[in-house]
Coordinates of C-alpha atoms in Angstrom, one line a residue:
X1 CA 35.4 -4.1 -37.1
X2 CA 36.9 -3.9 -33.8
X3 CA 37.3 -7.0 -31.6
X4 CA 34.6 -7.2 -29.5
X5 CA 33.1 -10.1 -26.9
X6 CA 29.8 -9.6 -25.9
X7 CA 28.7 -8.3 -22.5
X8 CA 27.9 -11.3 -20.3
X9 CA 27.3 -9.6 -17.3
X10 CA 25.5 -11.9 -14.9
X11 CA 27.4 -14.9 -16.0
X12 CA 26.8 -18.5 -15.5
X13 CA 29.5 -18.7 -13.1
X14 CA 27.9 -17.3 -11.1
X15 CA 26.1 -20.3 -10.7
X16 CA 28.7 -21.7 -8.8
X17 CA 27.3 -20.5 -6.1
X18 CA 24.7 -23.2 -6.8
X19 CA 27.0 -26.0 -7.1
X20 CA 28.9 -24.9 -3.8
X21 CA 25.4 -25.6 -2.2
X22 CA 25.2 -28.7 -4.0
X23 CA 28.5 -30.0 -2.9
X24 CA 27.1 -28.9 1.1
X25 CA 23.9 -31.1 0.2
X26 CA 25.8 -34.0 -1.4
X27 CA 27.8 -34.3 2.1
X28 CA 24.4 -34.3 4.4
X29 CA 22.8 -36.7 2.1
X30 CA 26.1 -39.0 1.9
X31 CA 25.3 -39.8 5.4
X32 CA 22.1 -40.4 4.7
X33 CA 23.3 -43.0 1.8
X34 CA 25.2 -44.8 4.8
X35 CA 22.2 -45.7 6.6
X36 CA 20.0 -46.5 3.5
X37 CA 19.4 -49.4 1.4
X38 CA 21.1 -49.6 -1.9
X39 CA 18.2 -48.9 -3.9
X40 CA 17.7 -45.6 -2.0
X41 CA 21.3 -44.9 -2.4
X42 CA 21.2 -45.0 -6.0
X43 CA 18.8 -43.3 -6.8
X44 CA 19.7 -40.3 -4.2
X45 CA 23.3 -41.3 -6.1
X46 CA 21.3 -40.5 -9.6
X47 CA 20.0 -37.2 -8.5
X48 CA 23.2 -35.7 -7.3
X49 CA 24.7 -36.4 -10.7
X50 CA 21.5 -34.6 -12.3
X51 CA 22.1 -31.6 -9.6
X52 CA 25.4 -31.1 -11.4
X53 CA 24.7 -32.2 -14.8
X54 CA 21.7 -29.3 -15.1
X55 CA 24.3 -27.1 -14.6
X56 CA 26.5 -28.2 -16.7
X57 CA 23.6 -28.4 -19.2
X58 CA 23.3 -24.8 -18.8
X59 CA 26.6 -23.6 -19.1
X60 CA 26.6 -25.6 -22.4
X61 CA 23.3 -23.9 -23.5
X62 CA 25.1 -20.3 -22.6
X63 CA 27.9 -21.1 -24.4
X64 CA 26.1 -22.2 -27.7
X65 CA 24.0 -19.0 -27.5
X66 CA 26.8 -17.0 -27.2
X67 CA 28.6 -18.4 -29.8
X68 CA 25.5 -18.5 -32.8
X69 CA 25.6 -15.6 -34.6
X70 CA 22.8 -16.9 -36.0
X71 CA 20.5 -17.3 -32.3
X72 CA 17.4 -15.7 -33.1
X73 CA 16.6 -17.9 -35.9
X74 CA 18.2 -21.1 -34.1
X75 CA 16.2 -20.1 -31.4
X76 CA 13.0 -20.4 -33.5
X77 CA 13.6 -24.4 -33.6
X78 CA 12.5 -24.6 -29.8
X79 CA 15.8 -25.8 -28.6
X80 CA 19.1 -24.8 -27.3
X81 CA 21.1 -28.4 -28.4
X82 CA 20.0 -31.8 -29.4
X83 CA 19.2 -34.1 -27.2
X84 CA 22.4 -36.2 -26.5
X85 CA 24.3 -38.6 -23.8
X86 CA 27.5 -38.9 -22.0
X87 CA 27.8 -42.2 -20.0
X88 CA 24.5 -43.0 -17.9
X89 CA 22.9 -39.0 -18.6
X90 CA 20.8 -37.9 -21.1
X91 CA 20.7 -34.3 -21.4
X92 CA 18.1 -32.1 -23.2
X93 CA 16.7 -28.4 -23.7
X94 CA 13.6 -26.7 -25.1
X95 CA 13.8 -22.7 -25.5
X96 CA 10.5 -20.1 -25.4
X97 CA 9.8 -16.6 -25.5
X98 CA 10.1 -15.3 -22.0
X99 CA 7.2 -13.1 -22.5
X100 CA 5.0 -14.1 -24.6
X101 CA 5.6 -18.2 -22.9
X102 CA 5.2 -19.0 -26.7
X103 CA 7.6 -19.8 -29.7
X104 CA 10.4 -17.3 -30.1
X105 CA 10.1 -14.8 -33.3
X106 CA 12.8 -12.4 -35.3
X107 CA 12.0 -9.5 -32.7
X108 CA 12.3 -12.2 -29.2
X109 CA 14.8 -10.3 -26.8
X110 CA 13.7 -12.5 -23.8
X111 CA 14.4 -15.9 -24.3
X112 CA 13.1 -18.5 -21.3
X113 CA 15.8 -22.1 -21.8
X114 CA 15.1 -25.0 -19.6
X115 CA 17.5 -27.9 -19.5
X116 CA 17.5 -31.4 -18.2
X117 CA 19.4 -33.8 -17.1
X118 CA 18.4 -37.9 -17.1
X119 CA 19.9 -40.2 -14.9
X120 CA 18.0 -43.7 -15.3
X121 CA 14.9 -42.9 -13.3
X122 CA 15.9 -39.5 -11.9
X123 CA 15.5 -36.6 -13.9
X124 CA 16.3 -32.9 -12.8
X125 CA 15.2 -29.5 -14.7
X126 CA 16.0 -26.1 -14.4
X127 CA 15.2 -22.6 -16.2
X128 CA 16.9 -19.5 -16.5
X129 CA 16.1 -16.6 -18.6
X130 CA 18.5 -14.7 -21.0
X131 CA 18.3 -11.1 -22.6
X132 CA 19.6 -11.4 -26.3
X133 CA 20.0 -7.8 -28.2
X134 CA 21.5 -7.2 -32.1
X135 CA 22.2 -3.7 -32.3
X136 CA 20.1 -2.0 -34.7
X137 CA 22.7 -0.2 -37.3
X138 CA 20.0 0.4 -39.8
X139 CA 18.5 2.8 -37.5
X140 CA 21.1 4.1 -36.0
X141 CA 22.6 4.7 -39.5
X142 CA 19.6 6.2 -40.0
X143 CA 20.2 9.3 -38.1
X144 CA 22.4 10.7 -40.1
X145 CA 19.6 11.2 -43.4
X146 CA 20.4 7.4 -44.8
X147 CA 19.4 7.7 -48.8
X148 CA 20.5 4.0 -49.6
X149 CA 21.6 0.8 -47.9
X150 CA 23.0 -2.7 -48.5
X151 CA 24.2 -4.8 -45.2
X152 CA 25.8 -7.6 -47.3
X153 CA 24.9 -9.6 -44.8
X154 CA 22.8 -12.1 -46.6
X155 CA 23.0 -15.3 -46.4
X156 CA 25.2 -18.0 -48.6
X157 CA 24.8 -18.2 -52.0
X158 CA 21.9 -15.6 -51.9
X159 CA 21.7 -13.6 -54.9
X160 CA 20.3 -10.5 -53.6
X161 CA 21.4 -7.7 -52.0
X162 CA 18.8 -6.1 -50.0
X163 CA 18.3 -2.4 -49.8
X164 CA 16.0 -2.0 -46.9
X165 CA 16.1 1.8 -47.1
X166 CA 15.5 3.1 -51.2
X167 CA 14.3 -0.6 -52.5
X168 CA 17.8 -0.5 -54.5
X169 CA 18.0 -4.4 -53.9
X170 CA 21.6 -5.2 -55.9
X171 CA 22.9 -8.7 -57.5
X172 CA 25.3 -10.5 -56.3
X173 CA 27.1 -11.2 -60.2
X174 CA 28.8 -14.2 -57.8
X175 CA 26.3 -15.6 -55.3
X176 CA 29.0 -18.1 -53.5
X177 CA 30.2 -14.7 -52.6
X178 CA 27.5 -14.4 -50.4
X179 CA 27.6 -14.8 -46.4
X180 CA 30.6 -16.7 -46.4
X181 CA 32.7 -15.3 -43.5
X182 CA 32.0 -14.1 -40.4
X183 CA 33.4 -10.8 -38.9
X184 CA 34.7 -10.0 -35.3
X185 CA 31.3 -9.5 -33.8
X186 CA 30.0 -12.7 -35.6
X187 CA 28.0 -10.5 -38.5
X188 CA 27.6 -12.4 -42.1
X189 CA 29.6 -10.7 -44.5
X190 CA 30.5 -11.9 -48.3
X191 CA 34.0 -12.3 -49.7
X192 CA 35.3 -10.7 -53.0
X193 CA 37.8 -12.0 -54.7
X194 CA 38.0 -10.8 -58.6
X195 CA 36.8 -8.4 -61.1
X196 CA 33.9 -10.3 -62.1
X197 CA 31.9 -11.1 -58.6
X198 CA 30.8 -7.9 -57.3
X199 CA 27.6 -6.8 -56.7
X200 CA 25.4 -4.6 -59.0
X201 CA 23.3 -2.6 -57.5
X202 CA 20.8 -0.6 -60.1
X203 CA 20.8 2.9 -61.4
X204 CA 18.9 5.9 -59.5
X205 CA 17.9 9.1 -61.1
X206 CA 19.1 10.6 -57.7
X207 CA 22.6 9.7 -58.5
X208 CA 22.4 12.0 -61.4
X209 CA 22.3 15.5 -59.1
X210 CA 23.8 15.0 -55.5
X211 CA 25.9 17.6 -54.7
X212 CA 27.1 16.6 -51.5
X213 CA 26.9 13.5 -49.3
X214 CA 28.4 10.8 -47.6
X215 CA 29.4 7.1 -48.4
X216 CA 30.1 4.6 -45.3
X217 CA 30.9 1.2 -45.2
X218 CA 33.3 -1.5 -43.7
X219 CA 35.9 -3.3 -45.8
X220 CA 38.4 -5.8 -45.0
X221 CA 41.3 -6.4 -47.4
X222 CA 42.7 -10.2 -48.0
X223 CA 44.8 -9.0 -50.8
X224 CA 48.1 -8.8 -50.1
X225 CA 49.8 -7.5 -53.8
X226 CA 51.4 -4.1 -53.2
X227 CA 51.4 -3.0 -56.9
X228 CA 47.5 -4.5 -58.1
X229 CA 44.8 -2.2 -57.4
X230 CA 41.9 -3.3 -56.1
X231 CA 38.5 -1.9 -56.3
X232 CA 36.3 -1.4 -53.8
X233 CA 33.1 0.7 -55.0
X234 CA 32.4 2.7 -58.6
X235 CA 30.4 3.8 -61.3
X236 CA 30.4 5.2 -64.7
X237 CA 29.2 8.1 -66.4
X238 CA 28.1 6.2 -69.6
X239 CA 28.4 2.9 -71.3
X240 CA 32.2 2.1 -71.0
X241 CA 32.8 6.1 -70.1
X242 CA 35.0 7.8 -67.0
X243 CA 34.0 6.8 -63.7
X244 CA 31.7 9.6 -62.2
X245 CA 33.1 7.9 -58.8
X246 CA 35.8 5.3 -58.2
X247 CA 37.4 4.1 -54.5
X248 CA 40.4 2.0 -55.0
X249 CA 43.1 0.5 -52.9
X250 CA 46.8 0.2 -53.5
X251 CA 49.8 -0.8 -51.1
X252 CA 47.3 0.4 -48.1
X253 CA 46.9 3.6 -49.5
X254 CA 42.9 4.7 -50.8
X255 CA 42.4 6.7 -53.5
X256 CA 38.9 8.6 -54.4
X257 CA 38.1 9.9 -57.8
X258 CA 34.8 12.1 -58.2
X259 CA 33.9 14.2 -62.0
X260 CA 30.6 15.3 -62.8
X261 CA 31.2 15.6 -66.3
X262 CA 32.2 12.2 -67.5
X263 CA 35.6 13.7 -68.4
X264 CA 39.4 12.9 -66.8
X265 CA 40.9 15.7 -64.6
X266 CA 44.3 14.6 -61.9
X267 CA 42.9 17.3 -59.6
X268 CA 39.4 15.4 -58.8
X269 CA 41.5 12.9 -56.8
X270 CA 42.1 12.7 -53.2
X271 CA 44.3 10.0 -52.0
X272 CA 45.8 9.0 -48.4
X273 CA 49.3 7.4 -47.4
X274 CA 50.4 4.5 -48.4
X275 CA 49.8 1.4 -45.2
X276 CA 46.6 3.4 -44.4
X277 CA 44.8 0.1 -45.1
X278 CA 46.2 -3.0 -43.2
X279 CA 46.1 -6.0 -44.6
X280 CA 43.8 -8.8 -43.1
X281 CA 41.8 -5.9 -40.2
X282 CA 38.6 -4.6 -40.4
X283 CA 38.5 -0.6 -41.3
X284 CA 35.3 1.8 -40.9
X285 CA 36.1 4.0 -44.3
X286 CA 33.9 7.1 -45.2
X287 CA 34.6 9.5 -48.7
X288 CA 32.3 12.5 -48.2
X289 CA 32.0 14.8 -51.0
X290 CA 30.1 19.2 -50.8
X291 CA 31.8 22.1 -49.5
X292 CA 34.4 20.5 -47.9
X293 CA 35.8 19.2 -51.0
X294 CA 36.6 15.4 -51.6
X295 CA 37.6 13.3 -48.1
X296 CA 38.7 10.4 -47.0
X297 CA 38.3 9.2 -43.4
X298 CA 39.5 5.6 -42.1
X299 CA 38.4 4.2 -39.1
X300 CA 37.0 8.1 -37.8
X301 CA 40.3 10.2 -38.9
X302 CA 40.5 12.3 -41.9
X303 CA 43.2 11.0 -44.1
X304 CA 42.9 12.8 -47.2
X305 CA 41.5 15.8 -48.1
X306 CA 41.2 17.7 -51.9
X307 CA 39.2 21.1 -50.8
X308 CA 39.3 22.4 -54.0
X309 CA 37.3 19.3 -55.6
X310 CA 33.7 20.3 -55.7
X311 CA 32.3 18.0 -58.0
X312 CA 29.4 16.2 -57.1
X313 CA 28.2 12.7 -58.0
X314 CA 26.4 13.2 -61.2
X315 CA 25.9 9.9 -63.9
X316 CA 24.5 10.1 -67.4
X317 CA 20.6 9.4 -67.2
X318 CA 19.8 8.6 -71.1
X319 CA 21.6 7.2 -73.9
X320 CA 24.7 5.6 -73.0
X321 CA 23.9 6.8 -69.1
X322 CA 22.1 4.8 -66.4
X323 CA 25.1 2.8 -65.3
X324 CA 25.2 0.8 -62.1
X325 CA 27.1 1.2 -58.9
X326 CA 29.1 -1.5 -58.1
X327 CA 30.1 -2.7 -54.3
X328 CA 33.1 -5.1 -54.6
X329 CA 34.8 -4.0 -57.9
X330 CA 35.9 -0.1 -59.4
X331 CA 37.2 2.0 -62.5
X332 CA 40.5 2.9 -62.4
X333 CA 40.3 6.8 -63.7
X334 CA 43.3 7.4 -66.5
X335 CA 43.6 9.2 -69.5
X336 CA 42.9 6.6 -72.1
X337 CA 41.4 3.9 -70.7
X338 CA 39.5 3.0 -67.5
X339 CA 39.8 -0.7 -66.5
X340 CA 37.5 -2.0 -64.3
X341 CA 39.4 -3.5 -61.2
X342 CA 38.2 -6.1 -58.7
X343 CA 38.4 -6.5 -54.5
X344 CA 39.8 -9.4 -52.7
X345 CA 38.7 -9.2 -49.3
X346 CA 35.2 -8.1 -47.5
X347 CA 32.6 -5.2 -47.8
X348 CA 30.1 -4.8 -45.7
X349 CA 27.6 -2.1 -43.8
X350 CA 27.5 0.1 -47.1
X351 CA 25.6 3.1 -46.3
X352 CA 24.9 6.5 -48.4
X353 CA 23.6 9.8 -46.8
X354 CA 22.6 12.5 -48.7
X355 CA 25.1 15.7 -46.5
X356 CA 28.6 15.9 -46.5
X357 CA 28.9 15.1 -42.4
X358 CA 31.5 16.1 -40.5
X359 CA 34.2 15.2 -38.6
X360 CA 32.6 14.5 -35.5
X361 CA 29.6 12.6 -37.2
X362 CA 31.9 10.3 -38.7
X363 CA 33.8 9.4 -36.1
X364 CA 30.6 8.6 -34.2
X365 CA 29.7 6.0 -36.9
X366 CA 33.4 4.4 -37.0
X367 CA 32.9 3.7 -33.1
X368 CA 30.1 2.2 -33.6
X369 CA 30.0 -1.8 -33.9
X370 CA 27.7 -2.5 -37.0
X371 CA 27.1 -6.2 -35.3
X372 CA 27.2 -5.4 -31.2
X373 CA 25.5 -8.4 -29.9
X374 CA 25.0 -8.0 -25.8
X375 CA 24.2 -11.1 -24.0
X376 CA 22.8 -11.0 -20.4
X377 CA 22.2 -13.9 -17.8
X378 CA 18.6 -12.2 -16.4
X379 CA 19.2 -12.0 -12.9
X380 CA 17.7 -13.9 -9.8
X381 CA 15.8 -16.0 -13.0
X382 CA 17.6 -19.6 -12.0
X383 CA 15.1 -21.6 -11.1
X384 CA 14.4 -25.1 -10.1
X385 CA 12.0 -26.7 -12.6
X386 CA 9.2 -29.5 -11.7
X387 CA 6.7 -31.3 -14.0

């Protein structure tokens, strides 16, 4: 997933604008503090230090907003930060839906902060409003005849892996696994790192007839062995049987295996360069299967191609069949044997359609940022609060 910082157009700095007028204010009422007694000066004293603590209080608030991948749910807790103090101030915030005035939700955009700043017996409040968007993958996934998908973006130690699409909810055979990185555009994503911790999602009789489709996901490899093979998604025709699909990765180069017959054939590969994959970066990766033949596209480029590879996923559904895909974890294809092979890394955003798509398609879906997040200051909504 690319690098990405979220659009903060309207910025709090633009709020210095605010403390330049503070500053104009502060010299008018110093000579006001001249003639006054020194009561009246420290109070007027107190509320010039509020004046610049509330923004400062807001800037903080921006910043820990920005910074939450987590927001919408934070936001549910009705505040920004905990109350805390710094020498004589006290500062504190309170966050509500800015349309509805009431407690945020999951489906808030609008969110209404106020923060305050104490000074002994001056106190100063202000409000500003702040537009908060996830992009919504799922639906824009969507577009392109979605038949199944798992996020992996669950929580930690969760053991499920939601399918909001088919209701093909997998298990997490590792649930420490579970929502314990974070990727460039602050998404949850789990992290692989053997054989045994993938996640099993369960059989479908629709596996057992699809001619042609699409499989899209994210992956970043940790691994850094250039002769281990790690697996990244498969399944079996039967119990302990061929792989009627495999993805694997070795030295940065992705190999695809497809047979719809449970048997071993070398020309039902399709594999790319070697250093395709680079270690420790987020790739989009799509293997699309139909007319086209068996393909490979990283990050929105074709990279390997087999056009005379028209099998299509098939799986055994009845004795020895019904086996499970697996997300994390593979089958390396051979002759005699067919070891199953685990991931070290992250997979995440993994999406099947039910056409082969094209080119373009694809590379429409690699631009896209699973986890764009765009953060906007609302403007003229700085305003001076009073109770």
């Amino acid at each position: 997933m690319p690098q990405h910082s979220p659009n903060q157009r309207g910025s709090i700095y633009v709020l210095t604008l605010f403390t330049v007028a503070a500053v104009g204010s502060m010299v008018l009422i110093g000579v006001a503090v001249r003639s006054s007694t020194n009561s009246q000066s420290m109070i007027i004293e107190k509320m010039n230090a509020n004046r610049s603590g509330v923004l400062d209080a807001a800037e903080l608030a921006i910043a820990k907003i920005s910074a939450d991948v987590s927001w919408p749910t934070k936001a549910q807790q009705g505040v920004v930060f905990e109350e805390f103090t710094i020498g004589d101030s006290t500062y504190s915030s309170s966050v509500i839906d800015a349309d509805t005035l009431g407690a945020p939700t999951d489906s808030t955009e609008n969110y209404r902060v106020k923060v305050t700043s104490v000074n002994g017996i001056a106190a100063e409040s202000a409000s500003l409003e702040i537009n908060y968007t996830v992009f919504r993958y799922l639906d824009f996934l969507d577009r392109y005849n979605l038949s199944a998908y798992w996020p992996l973006d669950e929580a930690k130690s969760s053991t499920r892996a939601d399918d909001p699409i088919a209701g093909r909810d997998g298990t997490y055979l590792a649930p420490s696994n579970a929502g314990t990185e974070i990727n460039d555009e602050g998404g949850v994503v789990p992290v692989f790192k053997n054989s045994n911790d993938h996640v099993e999602t369960p059989y479908d009789s629709n596996y057992s007839d699809d001619q042609e489709g699409t499989v899209t996901f994210w992956m970043k490899l940790t691994g850094s062995s250039t002769v281990t093979t790690y697996g990244i998604f498969g399944q079996r025709f039967t119990t302990n049987g061929m792989p009627a699909v495999s993805m694997t990765c070795i030295a940065g180069s992705l190999m695809a295996y497809m047979d719809d017959g449970g048997s071993y054939d070398t020309s039902h590969f399709a594999q790319t360069r070697s250093s395709t994959i680079t270690v420790g970066q987020w790739h989009h990766v799509a293997m699309s299967w139909g007319p086209e033949g068996l393909c490979i596209y990283v990050d929105g480029t074709l990279q390997a191609q087999n056009k005379t590879c028209l099998e299509y996923w098939d799986t055994q559904n009845g004795f020895w069949g019904q086996q499970p895909l697996i997300i994390g974890g593979s089958y390396i294809p051979a002759a005699t044997s067919q070891p199953q092979v685990g991931f070290e890394g992250s997979i995440a955003r993994f999406g099947m359609m039910q056409d082969q798509l094209s080119s373009t398609e694809i590379g429409q879906i690699s631009a896209q940022q699973p986890d764009e997040r765009t953060i906007l200051l609302v403007e003229n909504s700085w305003a001076a609060v009073y109770e």
